[in-house]
Structures are given as C-alpha cells and as structure tokens.
Coordinates of C-alpha atoms in Angstrom, one line a residue:
X871 CA -20.0 -19.7 -25.8
X872 CA -18.1 -19.2 -29.1
X873 CA -14.8 -17.3 -29.5
X874 CA -14.5 -16.2 -33.1
X875 CA -13.2 -13.5 -35.5
X876 CA -9.8 -13.1 -34.1
X877 CA -8.2 -9.9 -35.5
X878 CA -5.4 -7.4 -35.1
X879 CA -6.0 -3.8 -35.8
X880 CA -4.0 -0.5 -35.5
X881 CA -5.6 1.9 -33.2
X882 CA -4.1 5.3 -32.3
X883 CA -0.6 4.2 -31.3
X884 CA -1.7 0.7 -30.2
X885 CA -2.0 -2.7 -31.8
X886 CA -5.3 -4.2 -30.7
X887 CA -6.0 -7.9 -30.5
X888 CA -9.7 -8.7 -30.2
X889 CA -12.3 -11.4 -30.7
X890 CA -16.1 -11.7 -30.7
X891 CA -17.6 -13.6 -27.6
X892 CA -21.0 -15.0 -28.4
X893 CA -23.1 -16.8 -25.8
X894 CA -25.1 -19.7 -27.1
X895 CA -27.5 -20.2 -24.1
X896 CA -27.4 -17.1 -22.0
X897 CA -29.2 -13.9 -23.1
X898 CA -26.0 -11.9 -23.2
X899 CA -25.1 -9.6 -26.2
X900 CA -22.0 -10.2 -28.2
X901 CA -18.9 -8.9 -26.3
X902 CA -15.7 -7.8 -27.9
X903 CA -12.8 -8.1 -25.4
X904 CA -9.5 -6.7 -26.5
X905 CA -5.9 -6.2 -25.5
X906 CA -3.9 -3.1 -26.6
X907 CA -0.1 -3.1 -26.8
X908 CA 1.8 0.1 -27.7
X909 CA 3.1 -0.1 -31.3
X910 CA 6.7 -0.2 -30.1
X911 CA 5.9 -3.6 -28.6
X912 CA 3.8 -4.8 -31.5
X913 CA 6.4 -7.4 -32.4
X914 CA 5.7 -9.2 -29.1
X915 CA 2.0 -9.6 -29.8
X916 CA 1.1 -13.2 -30.9
X917 CA -2.3 -13.4 -32.5
X918 CA -4.0 -16.3 -30.6
X919 CA -7.3 -17.3 -29.1
X920 CA -5.6 -18.6 -26.0
X921 CA -5.6 -15.4 -23.9
X922 CA -9.3 -14.9 -24.6
X923 CA -10.1 -18.5 -23.7
X924 CA -8.2 -18.1 -20.4
X925 CA -10.1 -14.8 -19.7
X926 CA -13.6 -16.0 -20.7
X927 CA -13.9 -19.6 -19.6
X928 CA -15.2 -18.7 -16.1
X929 CA -17.8 -16.3 -17.6
X930 CA -19.1 -19.2 -19.7
X931 CA -19.4 -21.4 -16.7
X932 CA -21.0 -18.6 -14.7
X933 CA -23.7 -18.1 -17.3
X934 CA -24.5 -21.8 -17.6
X935 CA -23.0 -22.3 -21.1
X936 CA -22.4 -25.9 -22.0
X937 CA -19.1 -25.3 -23.8
X938 CA -16.5 -22.8 -25.1
X939 CA -16.0 -23.3 -28.8
X940 CA -12.8 -21.8 -30.0
X941 CA -12.5 -20.9 -33.7
X942 CA -8.7 -21.5 -33.7
X943 CA -6.0 -23.7 -32.2
X944 CA -5.4 -23.8 -28.5
X945 CA -2.7 -25.5 -26.3
X946 CA -3.9 -28.8 -24.8
X947 CA -1.9 -28.2 -21.7
X948 CA -3.9 -24.9 -21.1
X949 CA -7.2 -26.6 -21.8
X950 CA -6.4 -29.4 -19.3
X951 CA -5.3 -26.7 -16.8
X952 CA -8.6 -24.8 -17.1
X953 CA -10.5 -28.0 -16.2
X954 CA -8.3 -28.3 -13.1
X955 CA -9.3 -24.7 -12.1
X956 CA -13.0 -25.4 -12.5
X957 CA -12.5 -28.5 -10.3
X958 CA -10.9 -26.3 -7.6
X959 CA -13.8 -23.8 -7.9
X960 CA -16.3 -26.6 -7.5
X961 CA -14.5 -27.7 -4.3
X962 CA -14.5 -24.1 -3.0
X963 CA -17.8 -22.8 -4.1
X964 CA -20.1 -25.8 -4.6
X965 CA -23.6 -24.9 -5.7
X966 CA -22.5 -21.4 -6.5
X967 CA -20.8 -22.7 -9.6
X968 CA -24.1 -22.2 -11.5
X969 CA -23.5 -25.2 -13.7
X970 CA -25.1 -28.7 -13.7
X971 CA -22.5 -30.3 -16.0
X972 CA -18.8 -29.9 -16.7
X973 CA -17.8 -27.1 -19.1
X974 CA -16.6 -28.5 -22.5
X975 CA -13.7 -26.6 -24.2
X976 CA -13.7 -27.4 -27.9
X977 CA -11.4 -26.3 -30.7
X978 CA -8.4 -27.5 -32.8
X979 CA -5.3 -28.5 -30.9
X980 CA -2.2 -26.2 -31.3
X981 CA 1.0 -28.0 -31.9
X982 CA 3.8 -26.3 -29.9
X983 CA 6.3 -24.5 -31.9
X984 CA 10.1 -24.6 -31.2
X985 CA 11.3 -22.4 -28.3
X986 CA 11.9 -18.8 -29.4
X987 CA 15.5 -17.7 -28.7
X988 CA 15.7 -15.0 -26.1
X989 CA 12.4 -15.6 -24.2
X990 CA 12.6 -14.3 -20.6
X991 CA 10.7 -13.8 -17.4
X992 CA 8.2 -11.1 -16.6
X993 CA 6.3 -9.8 -13.6
X994 CA 3.0 -8.0 -13.2
X995 CA 4.3 -4.8 -11.5
X996 CA 1.9 -2.4 -9.8
X997 CA 4.5 -0.7 -7.5
X998 CA 2.8 -2.1 -4.4
X999 CA 4.3 -4.1 -1.5
X1000 CA 3.8 -7.5 -3.0
X1001 CA 5.1 -7.0 -6.5
X1002 CA 7.9 -4.7 -5.3
X1003 CA 9.1 -7.4 -2.9
X1004 CA 9.0 -10.1 -5.6
X1005 CA 11.1 -7.9 -7.9
X1006 CA 13.5 -7.1 -5.0
X1007 CA 13.9 -10.8 -4.2
X1008 CA 14.5 -11.7 -7.8
X1009 CA 17.1 -9.0 -8.3
X1010 CA 18.9 -9.9 -5.0
X1011 CA 19.0 -13.7 -5.6
X1012 CA 18.8 -14.5 -9.3
X1013 CA 21.9 -13.8 -11.5
X1014 CA 21.4 -11.4 -14.4
X1015 CA 22.2 -14.1 -16.9
X1016 CA 19.7 -16.6 -15.5
X1017 CA 16.5 -17.2 -17.5
X1018 CA 14.4 -16.7 -14.3
X1019 CA 15.8 -13.2 -13.9
X1020 CA 12.9 -10.8 -14.5
X1021 CA 13.4 -8.8 -17.7
X1022 CA 9.9 -7.5 -18.5
X1023 CA 7.5 -5.4 -16.3
X1024 CA 3.9 -5.7 -17.3
X1025 CA 1.5 -2.9 -16.2
X1026 CA -2.2 -3.4 -16.8
X1027 CA -4.7 -0.6 -17.4
X1028 CA -8.5 -1.2 -17.4
X1029 CA -8.7 -4.0 -14.8
X1030 CA -8.9 -2.0 -11.5
X1031 CA -12.5 -1.2 -10.8
X1032 CA -11.9 0.9 -7.7
X1033 CA -10.2 4.0 -9.3
X1034 CA -9.1 3.5 -12.9
X1035 CA -8.0 7.1 -13.2
X1036 CA -5.6 6.6 -10.3
X1037 CA -4.2 3.5 -11.9
X1038 CA -3.5 5.3 -15.2
X1039 CA -1.8 8.1 -13.2
X1040 CA 0.5 5.5 -11.7
X1041 CA 1.7 4.2 -15.1
X1042 CA 4.6 6.6 -15.4
X1043 CA 5.7 5.9 -11.8
X1044 CA 5.9 2.2 -12.6
X1045 CA 7.6 3.0 -15.8
X1046 CA 10.3 4.9 -13.9
X1047 CA 10.6 2.0 -11.4
X1048 CA 11.0 -0.5 -14.1
X1049 CA 13.6 1.5 -16.0
X1050 CA 15.6 2.1 -12.7
X1051 CA 15.7 -1.7 -12.2
X1052 CA 16.8 -2.4 -15.8
X1053 CA 13.4 -3.8 -17.0
X1054 CA 11.6 -3.3 -20.2
X1055 CA 8.3 -1.7 -19.4
X1056 CA 5.2 -3.0 -21.3
X1057 CA 1.9 -1.3 -20.6
X1058 CA -1.2 -3.3 -21.7
X1059 CA -4.7 -1.9 -21.9
X1060 CA -7.7 -4.2 -21.8
X1061 CA -11.5 -4.3 -21.2
X1062 CA -11.6 -7.9 -19.9
X1063 CA -13.9 -6.9 -17.0
X1064 CA -16.6 -6.4 -19.6
X1065 CA -16.8 -10.1 -19.9
X1066 CA -18.6 -10.3 -16.5
X1067 CA -21.1 -7.6 -15.3
X1068 CA -21.1 -9.2 -11.8
X1069 CA -18.3 -7.1 -10.3
X1070 CA -17.7 -9.2 -7.1
X1071 CA -17.4 -12.3 -9.3
X1072 CA -14.7 -10.6 -11.4
X1073 CA -12.8 -9.3 -8.4
X1074 CA -13.0 -12.5 -6.3
X1075 CA -12.8 -15.2 -8.9
X1076 CA -12.3 -14.3 -12.6
X1077 CA -9.9 -11.4 -12.5
X1078 CA -6.8 -13.5 -11.7
X1079 CA -7.2 -15.5 -14.9
X1080 CA -7.6 -12.2 -16.8
X1081 CA -4.3 -11.0 -15.5
X1082 CA -2.6 -14.3 -16.3
X1083 CA -4.0 -14.2 -19.9
X1084 CA -1.8 -11.2 -20.6
X1085 CA 1.4 -13.2 -20.4
X1086 CA 0.0 -15.5 -23.1
X1087 CA -0.3 -12.5 -25.5
X1088 CA 3.5 -12.5 -25.7
X1089 CA 4.4 -16.2 -25.6
X1090 CA 7.2 -15.7 -28.1
X1091 CA 8.9 -13.3 -25.6
X1092 CA 7.7 -14.4 -22.2
X1093 CA 8.6 -17.9 -20.9
X1094 CA 7.4 -17.4 -17.3
X1095 CA 5.5 -14.7 -15.6
X1096 CA 5.4 -14.0 -11.8
X1097 CA 2.3 -12.9 -10.0
X1098 CA 3.1 -11.8 -6.5
X1099 CA 1.1 -13.5 -3.8
X1100 CA -1.0 -11.1 -1.6
X1101 CA -1.3 -13.8 1.2
X1102 CA 1.1 -16.1 3.0
X1103 CA 0.5 -19.8 3.1
X1104 CA -1.2 -20.1 6.6
X1105 CA -3.7 -17.4 5.7
X1106 CA -4.8 -18.5 2.2
X1107 CA -8.4 -18.3 1.3
X1108 CA -10.2 -19.1 -2.0
X1109 CA -9.5 -16.2 -4.2
X1110 CA -9.0 -15.0 -7.7
X1111 CA -5.3 -15.6 -7.6
X1112 CA -4.3 -18.7 -5.6
X1113 CA -1.3 -21.1 -5.8
X1114 CA -3.7 -24.0 -6.3
X1115 CA -5.2 -22.5 -9.5
X1116 CA -2.5 -20.2 -10.9
X1117 CA -0.2 -22.9 -12.0
X1118 CA -3.0 -24.3 -14.2
X1119 CA -3.1 -21.0 -16.2
X1120 CA 0.1 -22.1 -17.8
X1121 CA 0.6 -23.5 -21.3
X1122 CA 3.4 -25.4 -23.0
X1123 CA 4.9 -22.0 -23.8
X1124 CA 4.2 -19.8 -20.7
X1125 CA 4.7 -20.8 -17.1
X1126 CA 2.6 -18.8 -14.5
X1127 CA 4.4 -18.5 -11.1
X1128 CA 2.5 -17.6 -7.9
X1129 CA 5.4 -15.9 -6.1
X1130 CA 6.5 -15.3 -2.4
X1131 CA 3.9 -17.4 -0.7
X1132 CA 6.3 -18.2 2.1
X1133 CA 6.4 -14.7 3.6
X1134 CA 4.0 -12.3 5.3
X1135 CA 3.4 -8.8 4.0
X1136 CA 5.0 -7.2 7.1
X1137 CA 8.1 -9.4 6.6
X1138 CA 8.2 -8.3 3.0
X1139 CA 8.4 -4.7 4.1
X1140 CA 11.0 -5.5 6.7
X1141 CA 13.3 -7.2 4.2
X1142 CA 13.1 -4.4 1.6
X1143 CA 12.8 -1.5 4.1
X1144 CA 16.4 -0.4 3.4
X1145 CA 16.2 -0.8 -0.4
X1146 CA 16.4 2.7 -1.8
X1147 CA 14.3 1.9 -4.8
X1148 CA 11.4 0.8 -2.5
X1149 CA 11.8 3.8 -0.2
X1150 CA 11.3 6.1 -3.2
X1151 CA 9.1 4.2 -5.6
X1152 CA 6.7 2.2 -3.5
X1153 CA 3.1 3.1 -4.2
X1154 CA 0.2 1.4 -2.4
X1155 CA -2.5 4.1 -2.5
X1156 CA -5.7 4.1 -4.6
X1157 CA -6.8 7.4 -3.3
X1158 CA -3.9 9.7 -4.3
X1159 CA -3.9 12.2 -7.1
X1160 CA -1.3 12.2 -9.9
X1161 CA 0.8 14.7 -7.9
X1162 CA 1.4 12.3 -4.9
X1163 CA 2.1 8.6 -5.0
X1164 CA 0.6 8.0 -1.5
X1165 CA -2.0 10.0 0.3
X1166 CA -0.8 8.9 3.8
X1167 CA -4.4 8.9 5.1
X1168 CA -6.2 5.9 3.6
X1169 CA -6.2 2.4 5.1
X1170 CA -3.6 1.0 2.7
X1171 CA -1.2 3.8 3.3
X1172 CA -1.6 3.6 7.1
X1173 CA -1.2 -0.2 6.9
X1174 CA 2.1 0.1 5.0
X1175 CA 3.4 3.0 7.1
X1176 CA 2.9 0.9 10.2
X1177 CA 4.9 -2.0 8.6
X1178 CA 7.8 0.4 7.9
X1179 CA 7.5 1.8 11.4
X1180 CA 7.7 -1.8 12.8
X1181 CA 10.9 -2.2 10.7
X1182 CA 12.3 1.1 12.2
X1183 CA 12.5 2.6 8.7
X1184 CA 9.5 4.9 8.2
X1185 CA 11.5 8.1 8.7
X1186 CA 13.6 7.1 5.7
X1187 CA 10.8 6.5 3.2
X1188 CA 10.1 9.6 1.1
X1189 CA 7.3 7.6 -0.7
X1190 CA 5.2 8.6 2.3
X1191 CA 5.6 12.4 2.6
X1192 CA 3.4 12.7 5.7
X1193 CA 4.6 10.1 8.2
X1194 CA 2.7 10.9 11.3
X1195 CA 0.8 7.9 12.6
X1196 CA -2.1 9.0 14.9
X1197 CA -3.1 6.5 17.5
X1198 CA -6.7 7.8 17.3
X1199 CA -6.8 7.4 13.5
X1200 CA -5.6 3.8 13.8
X1201 CA -8.0 2.9 16.7
X1202 CA -10.9 4.3 14.6
X1203 CA -10.1 2.1 11.5
X1204 CA -12.9 -0.3 10.6
X1205 CA -12.0 -3.5 8.7
X1206 CA -14.6 -4.9 6.2
X1207 CA -12.5 -7.9 4.9
X1208 CA -11.1 -10.7 7.0
X1209 CA -7.7 -10.6 5.2
X1210 CA -7.2 -7.0 6.2
X1211 CA -7.6 -8.0 9.9
X1212 CA -4.9 -10.5 9.3
X1213 CA -2.5 -7.9 7.8
X1214 CA -2.9 -5.7 10.9
X1215 CA -2.8 -8.5 13.5
X1216 CA 0.6 -9.7 12.2
X1217 CA 2.0 -6.2 12.9
X1218 CA 1.1 -6.1 16.6
X1219 CA 4.2 -8.0 17.9
X1220 CA 6.7 -6.3 15.5
X1221 CA 5.5 -2.9 16.6
X1222 CA 5.8 -3.9 20.3
X1223 CA 9.4 -5.0 19.6
X1224 CA 10.0 -1.7 17.9
X1225 CA 8.9 0.1 21.1
X1226 CA 5.5 1.3 19.6
X1227 CA 3.2 -0.3 22.1
X1228 CA 0.8 2.6 21.6
X1229 CA 0.3 1.7 18.0
X1230 CA 0.0 -2.0 18.7
X1231 CA -2.7 -1.4 21.3
X1232 CA -4.5 0.9 18.8
X1233 CA -4.5 -1.8 16.2
X1234 CA -6.0 -4.3 18.7
X1235 CA -8.8 -1.8 19.5
X1236 CA -9.6 -1.4 15.8
X1237 CA -9.7 -5.2 15.4
X1238 CA -12.0 -5.6 18.4
X1239 CA -14.4 -2.9 17.0
X1240 CA -14.4 -4.6 13.6
X1241 CA -15.1 -8.2 14.8
X1242 CA -18.8 -7.5 15.5
X1243 CA -19.4 -6.4 11.9
X1244 CA -17.4 -9.3 10.4
X1245 CA -19.2 -11.8 12.6
X1246 CA -22.6 -10.4 11.4
X1247 CA -21.5 -10.4 7.8
X1248 CA -20.2 -14.0 8.0
X1249 CA -23.4 -15.3 9.6
X1250 CA -21.9 -16.0 13.0
X1251 CA -24.5 -14.0 14.9
X1252 CA -28.3 -14.5 15.0
X1253 CA -28.9 -11.4 12.9
X1254 CA -26.2 -12.5 10.5
X1255 CA -27.8 -15.9 10.0
X1256 CA -31.1 -14.2 9.3
X1257 CA -29.4 -12.0 6.7
X1258 CA -27.8 -14.9 5.0
X1259 CA -31.1 -16.8 4.9
X1260 CA -32.8 -13.8 3.3
X1261 CA -30.0 -13.3 0.8
X1262 CA -30.2 -17.0 -0.2
X1263 CA -33.9 -17.4 -0.5
X1264 CA -35.3 -13.8 -1.0
X1265 CA -34.4 -10.3 -2.2
X1266 CA -31.0 -9.0 -1.3
X1267 CA -30.6 -6.7 1.6

C-alpha cells in the first residue's frame, strides 16, 4: 500500500485534507480518504500523512499488503506503536490476521518540532453515557488551568454506519452541550470507513484507529485526546478501542487516553444522575428523529432509563420525555451481543436496592431468553458448532 499525493483543498466551507491510497498487491481501486474541518478551524489543520497512516495500516494488513509506503515524514513513535497494535491483534485474532509476514511501514522519519504554546486536551464527544461521564469527571476533578482539562470537543460525522442521518442531526445537540460546558466545538467530516468494505472489520477492529487519527490532524492544538471506554476492566474483550491498543495510537505530539476504565456504565449514570447538564443533554439513541433526542423505545434508551431508575433519578431527566418502563417490554428484549447482556446484568442488584424488583426480574427473564441464541452463535451448542464449521470451510449461512 502506498500513501501519496497529500493535499489540502477548499471545499464549500470546509478545508479538506486527503491522500491517494494505492494497493500494491490487492485488487483494490485507488481510494481517496479525507478529513474535512470547517474553515473557522482551518488554522488547526496540520497537513500530515500521519492520520492517514493510522487510519489505513489495518486495511493494508487485512488485504495482505507487504508494506505501507508513506510519501512523507512520519513520527517514529507512532510507527513503533502501530507494530504493537498489530502484535496485540495477532494475539487476539491469530489466523484471522490474513497476513503471513509482519507489515512493514516505510517512509522518512519526522523530527519532532518544538511544543506549540497553548496546546490542550480534547475529547471525542457523542453526547452518550460514556463520553458524557468522562467530560463530567474531568470538569469535576481537573482544575480549569490544568493542561489535562478538556478544552476541545471533537464530533465526528461519517463514521457511524448504523444511522448517519441521525448522527448528523445530533451535531447541534452536541454543539450546545460543548458550549454549555465551555468547550470549543470542532466537527470533523470523514469517509475513512471507505478504506475497508468489510463493515464488521471496520466496526470491530479498524474504526477505533480511525477515530484516534482525527486527533493527529490537529497536533499543534491537541496535546492529548480522551476516548471514553465503553467497558469496565473486568469485562474487556478484544475490540476496536481497547486500553491495550489505544495508547499505541499516540505520537510524540499527541497522547491518546483510554478513559474511565475503572467504572461500570451503571455507575457512570449513578454518579452524574444529578448533573443538570446530563439530565438535559444526554443522548444515547440512534433511532430518534431530529425533533427528539431519545425515542424512549429502543434498546439503548431502555437500558439508560433503567440505569437512571436504579439511581432514583429517572423522573428528573427531561432528556427522556417518555419515562414509562414497561415490565413486558423489558422481558421481551432480545440481546444479540454479549457486552449488552453485561450492561443489563449489572443493573439487576441496583434496581433491587431501588425497590424495582419487578424490573430486575424482567431483565433476568430477557437474559435467560437471549442465552440460547448467544450460545448458538458462539458455537457452544451442537447446532452452533455445525454453523461455525460451515462458516469456516464452506459458504456462509
């Protein structure tokens, strides 16, 4: 794979940084990934190949390329870190790495420049529970004058493959949240998922590096960038963002911080349940229209409402305009991912302590009904083992 022809262009109110990505071995057409920053933030954009290297190296490995040749200087700390990430992936995924030799990363070495005065901390802010809690904890515990105090809120458009229109509609909500908390709001548009047509691969493995690459776009302004953990330490699984890999997406200029690993999601909600900003601005839903932040019907809304109910605060949260929690609806939920089961299981005891035994029992019924499917999908049943064998050696089901 070759990264070449780095360029900055003006494009309808945005400054666009792009390159050409050319595969040397795989039969893949030339791809032109890009990042767009609004012109009012153009001064923060640093023309560099490093964000594209970070975003593309896993795609090169996925397609069996021998190397990534970068037509411009790159930080040796970042290059070393990417090799660490590939080592972790080999340990996690083994033969699924689709490479029979280590991936070489070639290009001139960038000599670090002197620190730029005024660089500060940033956070990827979606308005959901995880990023909202990391912002809350930062504002509660880090003095305003401290360099670790978050100053920039990064909002990314173009990465979410579930409902892009809903993400775009959420931009102004996150802008209002950032401004209320005294942050500079920086929206970024990008087409990085185009680097990999295998959607599960992007979602489960490559997308985290794509997110982290955005901080490197603005290395003269951003010294560290927080990405809020979606899992707590005892429940970690190999995933696109993980504390074992995220730190290696750092360079000599930009530190990537995997944040709030020590706390469960239900504990995050409990700690910020009385924070007025969270009560009004929290947004977890990917089904809602532009008119409503949360639909109060989808699984993510129900999950978050249950956490507020366990904290005794749901009645005070206008972010969820319809707060009725139906036992029947909860008992009929079906979980298709193991981490989601974990999120619900950890709410059982807090709900019992809050006097909502009916909801706790409904969650346990939903988990029990979902276990059969999960056991089948994970190959822990006879039919599941047959399915896995066919998927491995024959056409997919």
